[in-house]
PDB file of C-alpha atoms and ligand atoms in Angstrom:
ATOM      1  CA  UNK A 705      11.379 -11.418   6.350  1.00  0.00           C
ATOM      2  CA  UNK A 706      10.950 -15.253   5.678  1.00  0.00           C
ATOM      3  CA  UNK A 707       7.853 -16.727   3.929  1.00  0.00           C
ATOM      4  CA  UNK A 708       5.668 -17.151   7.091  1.00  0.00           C
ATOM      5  CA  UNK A 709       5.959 -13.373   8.217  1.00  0.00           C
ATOM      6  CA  UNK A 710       4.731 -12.746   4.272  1.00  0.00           C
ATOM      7  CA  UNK A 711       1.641 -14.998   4.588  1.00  0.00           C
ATOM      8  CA  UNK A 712      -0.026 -13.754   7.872  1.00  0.00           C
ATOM      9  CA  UNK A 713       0.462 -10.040   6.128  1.00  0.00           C
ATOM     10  CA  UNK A 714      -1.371 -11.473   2.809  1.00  0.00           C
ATOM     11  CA  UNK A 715      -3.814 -12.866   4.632  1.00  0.00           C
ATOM     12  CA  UNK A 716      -4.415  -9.717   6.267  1.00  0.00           C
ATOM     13  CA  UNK A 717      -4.439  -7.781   3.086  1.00  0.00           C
ATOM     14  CA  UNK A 718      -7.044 -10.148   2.122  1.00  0.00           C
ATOM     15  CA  UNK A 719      -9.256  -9.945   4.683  1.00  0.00           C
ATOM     16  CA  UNK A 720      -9.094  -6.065   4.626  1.00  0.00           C
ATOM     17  CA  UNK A 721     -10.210  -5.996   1.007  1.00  0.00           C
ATOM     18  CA  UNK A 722     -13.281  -7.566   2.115  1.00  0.00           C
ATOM     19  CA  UNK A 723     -14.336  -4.759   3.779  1.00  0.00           C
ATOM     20  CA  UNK A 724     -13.606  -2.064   0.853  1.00  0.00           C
ATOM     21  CA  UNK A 725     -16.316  -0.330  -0.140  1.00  0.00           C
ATOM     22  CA  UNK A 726     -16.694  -0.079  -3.735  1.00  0.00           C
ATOM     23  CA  UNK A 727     -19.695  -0.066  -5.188  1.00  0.00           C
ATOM     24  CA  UNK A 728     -19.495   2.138  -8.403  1.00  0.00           C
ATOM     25  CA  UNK A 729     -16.104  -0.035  -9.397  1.00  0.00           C
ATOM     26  CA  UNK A 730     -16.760  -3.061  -7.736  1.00  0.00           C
ATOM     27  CA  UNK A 731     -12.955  -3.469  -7.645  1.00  0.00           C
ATOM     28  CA  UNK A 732     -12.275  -4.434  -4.159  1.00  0.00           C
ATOM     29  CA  UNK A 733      -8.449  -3.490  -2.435  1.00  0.00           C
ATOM     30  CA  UNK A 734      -7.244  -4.046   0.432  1.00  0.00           C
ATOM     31  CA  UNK A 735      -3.244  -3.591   1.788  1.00  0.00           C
ATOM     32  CA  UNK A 736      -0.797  -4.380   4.966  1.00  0.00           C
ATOM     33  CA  UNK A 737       1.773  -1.526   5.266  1.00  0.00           C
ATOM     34  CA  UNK A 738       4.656  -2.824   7.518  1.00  0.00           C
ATOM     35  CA  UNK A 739       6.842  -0.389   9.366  1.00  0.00           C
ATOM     36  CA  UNK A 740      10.692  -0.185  10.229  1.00  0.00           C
ATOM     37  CA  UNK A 741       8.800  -0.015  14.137  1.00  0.00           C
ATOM     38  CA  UNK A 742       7.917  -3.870  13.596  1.00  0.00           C
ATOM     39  CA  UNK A 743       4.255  -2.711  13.116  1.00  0.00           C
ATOM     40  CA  UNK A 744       1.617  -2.844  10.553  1.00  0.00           C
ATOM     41  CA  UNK A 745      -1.578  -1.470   9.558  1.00  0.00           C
ATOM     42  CA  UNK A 746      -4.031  -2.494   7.245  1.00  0.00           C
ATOM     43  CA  UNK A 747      -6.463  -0.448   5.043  1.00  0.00           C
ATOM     44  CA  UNK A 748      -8.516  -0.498   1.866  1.00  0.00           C
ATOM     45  CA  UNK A 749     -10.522   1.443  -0.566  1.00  0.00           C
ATOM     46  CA  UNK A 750     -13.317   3.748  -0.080  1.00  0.00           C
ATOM     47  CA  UNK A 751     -15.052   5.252  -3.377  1.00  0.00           C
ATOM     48  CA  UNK A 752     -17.637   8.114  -3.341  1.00  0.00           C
ATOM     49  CA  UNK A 753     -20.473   8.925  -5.203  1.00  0.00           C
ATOM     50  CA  UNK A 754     -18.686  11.673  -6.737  1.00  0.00           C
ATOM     51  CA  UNK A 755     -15.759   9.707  -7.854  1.00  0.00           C
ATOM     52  CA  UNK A 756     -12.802  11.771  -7.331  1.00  0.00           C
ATOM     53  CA  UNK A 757     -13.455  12.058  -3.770  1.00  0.00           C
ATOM     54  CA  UNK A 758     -12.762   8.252  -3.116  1.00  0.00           C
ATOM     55  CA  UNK A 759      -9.162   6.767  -2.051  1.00  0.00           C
ATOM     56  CA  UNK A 760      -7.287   3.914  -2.839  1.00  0.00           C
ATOM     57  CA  UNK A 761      -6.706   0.963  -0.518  1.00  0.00           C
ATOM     58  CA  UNK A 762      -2.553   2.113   0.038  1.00  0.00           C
ATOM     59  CA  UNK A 763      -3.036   5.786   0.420  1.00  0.00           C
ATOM     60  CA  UNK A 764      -5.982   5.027   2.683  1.00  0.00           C
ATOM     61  CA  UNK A 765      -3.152   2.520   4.976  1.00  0.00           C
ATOM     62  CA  UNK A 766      -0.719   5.097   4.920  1.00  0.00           C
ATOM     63  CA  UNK A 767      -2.764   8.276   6.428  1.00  0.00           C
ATOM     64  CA  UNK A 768      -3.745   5.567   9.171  1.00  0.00           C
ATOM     65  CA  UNK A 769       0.214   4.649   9.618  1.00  0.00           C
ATOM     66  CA  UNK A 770       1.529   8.265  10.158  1.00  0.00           C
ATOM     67  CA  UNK A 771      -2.261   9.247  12.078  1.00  0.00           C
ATOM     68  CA  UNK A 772      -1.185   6.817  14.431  1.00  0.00           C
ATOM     69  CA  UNK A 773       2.699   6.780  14.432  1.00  0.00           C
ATOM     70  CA  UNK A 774       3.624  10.245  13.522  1.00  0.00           C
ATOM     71  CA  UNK A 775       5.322  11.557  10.524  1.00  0.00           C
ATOM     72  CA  UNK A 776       8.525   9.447  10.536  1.00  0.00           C
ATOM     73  CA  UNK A 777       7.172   6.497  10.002  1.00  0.00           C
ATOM     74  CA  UNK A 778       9.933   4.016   7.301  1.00  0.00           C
ATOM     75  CA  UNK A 779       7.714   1.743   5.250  1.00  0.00           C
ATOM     76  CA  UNK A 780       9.602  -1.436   4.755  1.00  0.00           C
ATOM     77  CA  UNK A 781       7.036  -3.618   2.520  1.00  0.00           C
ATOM     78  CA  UNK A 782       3.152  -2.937   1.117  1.00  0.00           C
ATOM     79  CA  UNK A 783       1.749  -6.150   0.568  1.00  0.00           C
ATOM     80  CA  UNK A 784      -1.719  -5.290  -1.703  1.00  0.00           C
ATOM     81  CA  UNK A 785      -4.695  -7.881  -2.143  1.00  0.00           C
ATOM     82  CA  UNK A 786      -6.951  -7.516  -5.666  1.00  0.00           C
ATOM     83  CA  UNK A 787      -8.892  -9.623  -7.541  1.00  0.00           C
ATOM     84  CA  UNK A 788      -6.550  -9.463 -10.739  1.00  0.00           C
ATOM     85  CA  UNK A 789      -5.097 -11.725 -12.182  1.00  0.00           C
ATOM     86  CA  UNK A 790      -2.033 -11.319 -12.388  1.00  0.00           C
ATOM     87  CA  UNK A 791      -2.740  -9.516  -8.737  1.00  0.00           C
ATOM     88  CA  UNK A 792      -2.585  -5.422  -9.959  1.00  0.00           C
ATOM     89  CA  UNK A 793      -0.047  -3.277  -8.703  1.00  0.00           C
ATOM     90  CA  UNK A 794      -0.467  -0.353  -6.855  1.00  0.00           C
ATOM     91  CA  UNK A 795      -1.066   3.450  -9.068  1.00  0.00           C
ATOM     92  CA  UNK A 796       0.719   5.952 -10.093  1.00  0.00           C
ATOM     93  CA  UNK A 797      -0.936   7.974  -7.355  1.00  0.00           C
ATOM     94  CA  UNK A 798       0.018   5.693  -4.300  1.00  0.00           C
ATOM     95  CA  UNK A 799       3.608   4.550  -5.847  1.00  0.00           C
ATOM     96  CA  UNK A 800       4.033   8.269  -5.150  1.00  0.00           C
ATOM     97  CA  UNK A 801       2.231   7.901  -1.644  1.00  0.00           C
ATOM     98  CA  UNK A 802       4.913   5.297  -1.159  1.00  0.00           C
ATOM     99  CA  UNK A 803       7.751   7.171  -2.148  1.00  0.00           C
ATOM    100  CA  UNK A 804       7.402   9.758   0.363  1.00  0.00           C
ATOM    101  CA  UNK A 805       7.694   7.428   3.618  1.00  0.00           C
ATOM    102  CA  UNK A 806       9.760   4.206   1.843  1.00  0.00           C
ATOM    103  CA  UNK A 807      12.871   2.831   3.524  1.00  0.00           C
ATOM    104  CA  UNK A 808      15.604   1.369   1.337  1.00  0.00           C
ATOM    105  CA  UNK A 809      14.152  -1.918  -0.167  1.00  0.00           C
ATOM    106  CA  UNK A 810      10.773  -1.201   0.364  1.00  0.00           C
ATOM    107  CA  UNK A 811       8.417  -4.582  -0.937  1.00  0.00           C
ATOM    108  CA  UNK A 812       5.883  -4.326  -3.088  1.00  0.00           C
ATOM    109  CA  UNK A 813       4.124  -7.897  -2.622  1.00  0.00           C
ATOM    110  CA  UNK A 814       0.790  -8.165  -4.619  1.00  0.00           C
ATOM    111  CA  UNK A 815      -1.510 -11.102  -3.830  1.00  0.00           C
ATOM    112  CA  UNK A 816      -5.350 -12.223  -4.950  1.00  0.00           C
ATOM    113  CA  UNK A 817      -7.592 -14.523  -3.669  1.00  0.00           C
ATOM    114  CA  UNK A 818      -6.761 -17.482  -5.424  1.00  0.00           C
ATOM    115  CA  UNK A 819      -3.136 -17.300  -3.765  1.00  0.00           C
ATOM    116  CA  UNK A 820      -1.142 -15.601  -7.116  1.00  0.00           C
ATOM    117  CA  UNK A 821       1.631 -13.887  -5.478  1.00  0.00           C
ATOM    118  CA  UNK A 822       4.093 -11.203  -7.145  1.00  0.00           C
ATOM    119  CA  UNK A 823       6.878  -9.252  -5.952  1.00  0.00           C
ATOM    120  CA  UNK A 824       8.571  -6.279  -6.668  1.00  0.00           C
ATOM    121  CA  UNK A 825      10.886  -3.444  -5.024  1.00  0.00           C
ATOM    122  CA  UNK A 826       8.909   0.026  -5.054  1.00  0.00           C
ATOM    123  CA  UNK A 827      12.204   1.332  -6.541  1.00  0.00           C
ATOM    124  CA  UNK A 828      11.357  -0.652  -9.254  1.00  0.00           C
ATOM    125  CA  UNK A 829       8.195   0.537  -9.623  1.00  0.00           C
ATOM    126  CA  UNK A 830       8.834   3.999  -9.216  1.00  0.00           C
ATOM    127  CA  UNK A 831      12.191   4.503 -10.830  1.00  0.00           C
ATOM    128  CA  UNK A 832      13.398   8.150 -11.053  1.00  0.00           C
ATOM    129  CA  UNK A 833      11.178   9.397  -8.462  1.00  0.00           C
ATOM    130  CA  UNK A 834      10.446  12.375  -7.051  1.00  0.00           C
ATOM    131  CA  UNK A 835      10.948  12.844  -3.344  1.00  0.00           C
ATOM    132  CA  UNK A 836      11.198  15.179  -0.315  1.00  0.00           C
ATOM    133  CA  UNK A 837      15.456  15.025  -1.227  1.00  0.00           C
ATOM    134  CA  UNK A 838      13.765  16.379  -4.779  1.00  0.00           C
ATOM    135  CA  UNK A 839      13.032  19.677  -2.773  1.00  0.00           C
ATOM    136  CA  UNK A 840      16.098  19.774  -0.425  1.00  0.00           C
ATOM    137  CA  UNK A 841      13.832  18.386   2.912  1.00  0.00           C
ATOM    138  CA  UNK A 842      15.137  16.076   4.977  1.00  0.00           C
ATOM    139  CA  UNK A 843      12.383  14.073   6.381  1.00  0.00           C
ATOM    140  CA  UNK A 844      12.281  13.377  10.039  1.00  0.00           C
ATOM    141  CA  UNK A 845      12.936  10.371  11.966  1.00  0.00           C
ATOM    142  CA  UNK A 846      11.305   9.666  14.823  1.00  0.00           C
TER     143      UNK A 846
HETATM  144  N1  LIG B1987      -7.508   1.249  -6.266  1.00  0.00           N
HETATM  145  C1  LIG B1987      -6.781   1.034  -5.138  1.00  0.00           C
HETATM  146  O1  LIG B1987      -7.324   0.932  -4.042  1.00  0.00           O
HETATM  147  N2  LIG B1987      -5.433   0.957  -5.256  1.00  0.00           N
HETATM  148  C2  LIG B1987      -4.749   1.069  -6.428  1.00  0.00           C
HETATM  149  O2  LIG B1987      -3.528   1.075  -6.405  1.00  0.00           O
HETATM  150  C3  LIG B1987      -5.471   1.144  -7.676  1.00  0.00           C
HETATM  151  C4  LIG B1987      -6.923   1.363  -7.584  1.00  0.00           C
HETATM  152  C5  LIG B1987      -8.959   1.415  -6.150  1.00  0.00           C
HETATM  153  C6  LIG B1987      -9.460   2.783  -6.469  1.00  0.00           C
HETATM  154  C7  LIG B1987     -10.881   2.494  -6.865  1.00  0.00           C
HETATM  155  O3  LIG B1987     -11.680   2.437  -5.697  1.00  0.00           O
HETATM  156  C8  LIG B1987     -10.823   1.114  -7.478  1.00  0.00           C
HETATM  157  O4  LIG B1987      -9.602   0.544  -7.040  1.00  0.00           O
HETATM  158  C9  LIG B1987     -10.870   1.113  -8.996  1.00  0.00           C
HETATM  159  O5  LIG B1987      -9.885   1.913  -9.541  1.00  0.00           O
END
């Protein structure tokens, strides 16, 4: 993927993130997963009033991903819009989200508002992990 590909995703992810609702954390996410398919889907966070019921901005892409494309979807890059700085990367929760639907070389490309831009493979950020080949299931393809 060359630089112009990455930009129209960011931009995505940052328009998405304006429509998170967050109002206990004010923390506003929004994220672009790409697929091996050539598509993408876009997604952000949605808190509740009693907090543990709210998701984050990935997992919340991902359910829409496989909702619409079935379960053998191959994530090939998450790009995630915050307002850190440096822009956050994703949680432990949705690194593990990740994990279960990454291809090889998966991209982790974090972005805020002001245009800071960081990279990262998720096997980087998820070293070790702990996947369906963890309990002997092949995933399937679609
Ligand atoms: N959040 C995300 O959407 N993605 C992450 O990876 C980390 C945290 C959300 C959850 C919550 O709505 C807010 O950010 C503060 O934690």
């Amino acid at each position: 993927m060359n630089a112009s590909p990455d930009k129209t995703l960011m931009a995505q992810a940052l328009e998405v993130q304006k429509k998170a609702y967050a109002p206990y954390s004010k923390f506003k996410v929004g994220s672009v997963v790409t697929l091996a398919n050539g598509k993408s889907y876009a997604g952000c966070n949605v808190e509740n009033a009693c907090y543990s019921v709210g998701i984050c901005a990935e997992r919340t892409t991902i359910t829409k991903a496989v909702s619409e494309e079935g379960p053998g979807i191959k994530i090939t890059s998450v790009v995630i819009a915050t307002t850190s700085s440096p822009p956050s990367a994703p949680c432990g929760l949705c690194r593990q989200m990740i994990n279960e639907f990454a291809a090889p070389n998966c991209r982790i490309i974090l972005v805020n508002p002001t245009g800071e831009v960081a990279e990262f493979s998720h096997q980087e950020l998820l070293p070790h992990s702990f996947g369906p080949a963890s309990m002997g299931v092949k995933t399937s393809t679609p």
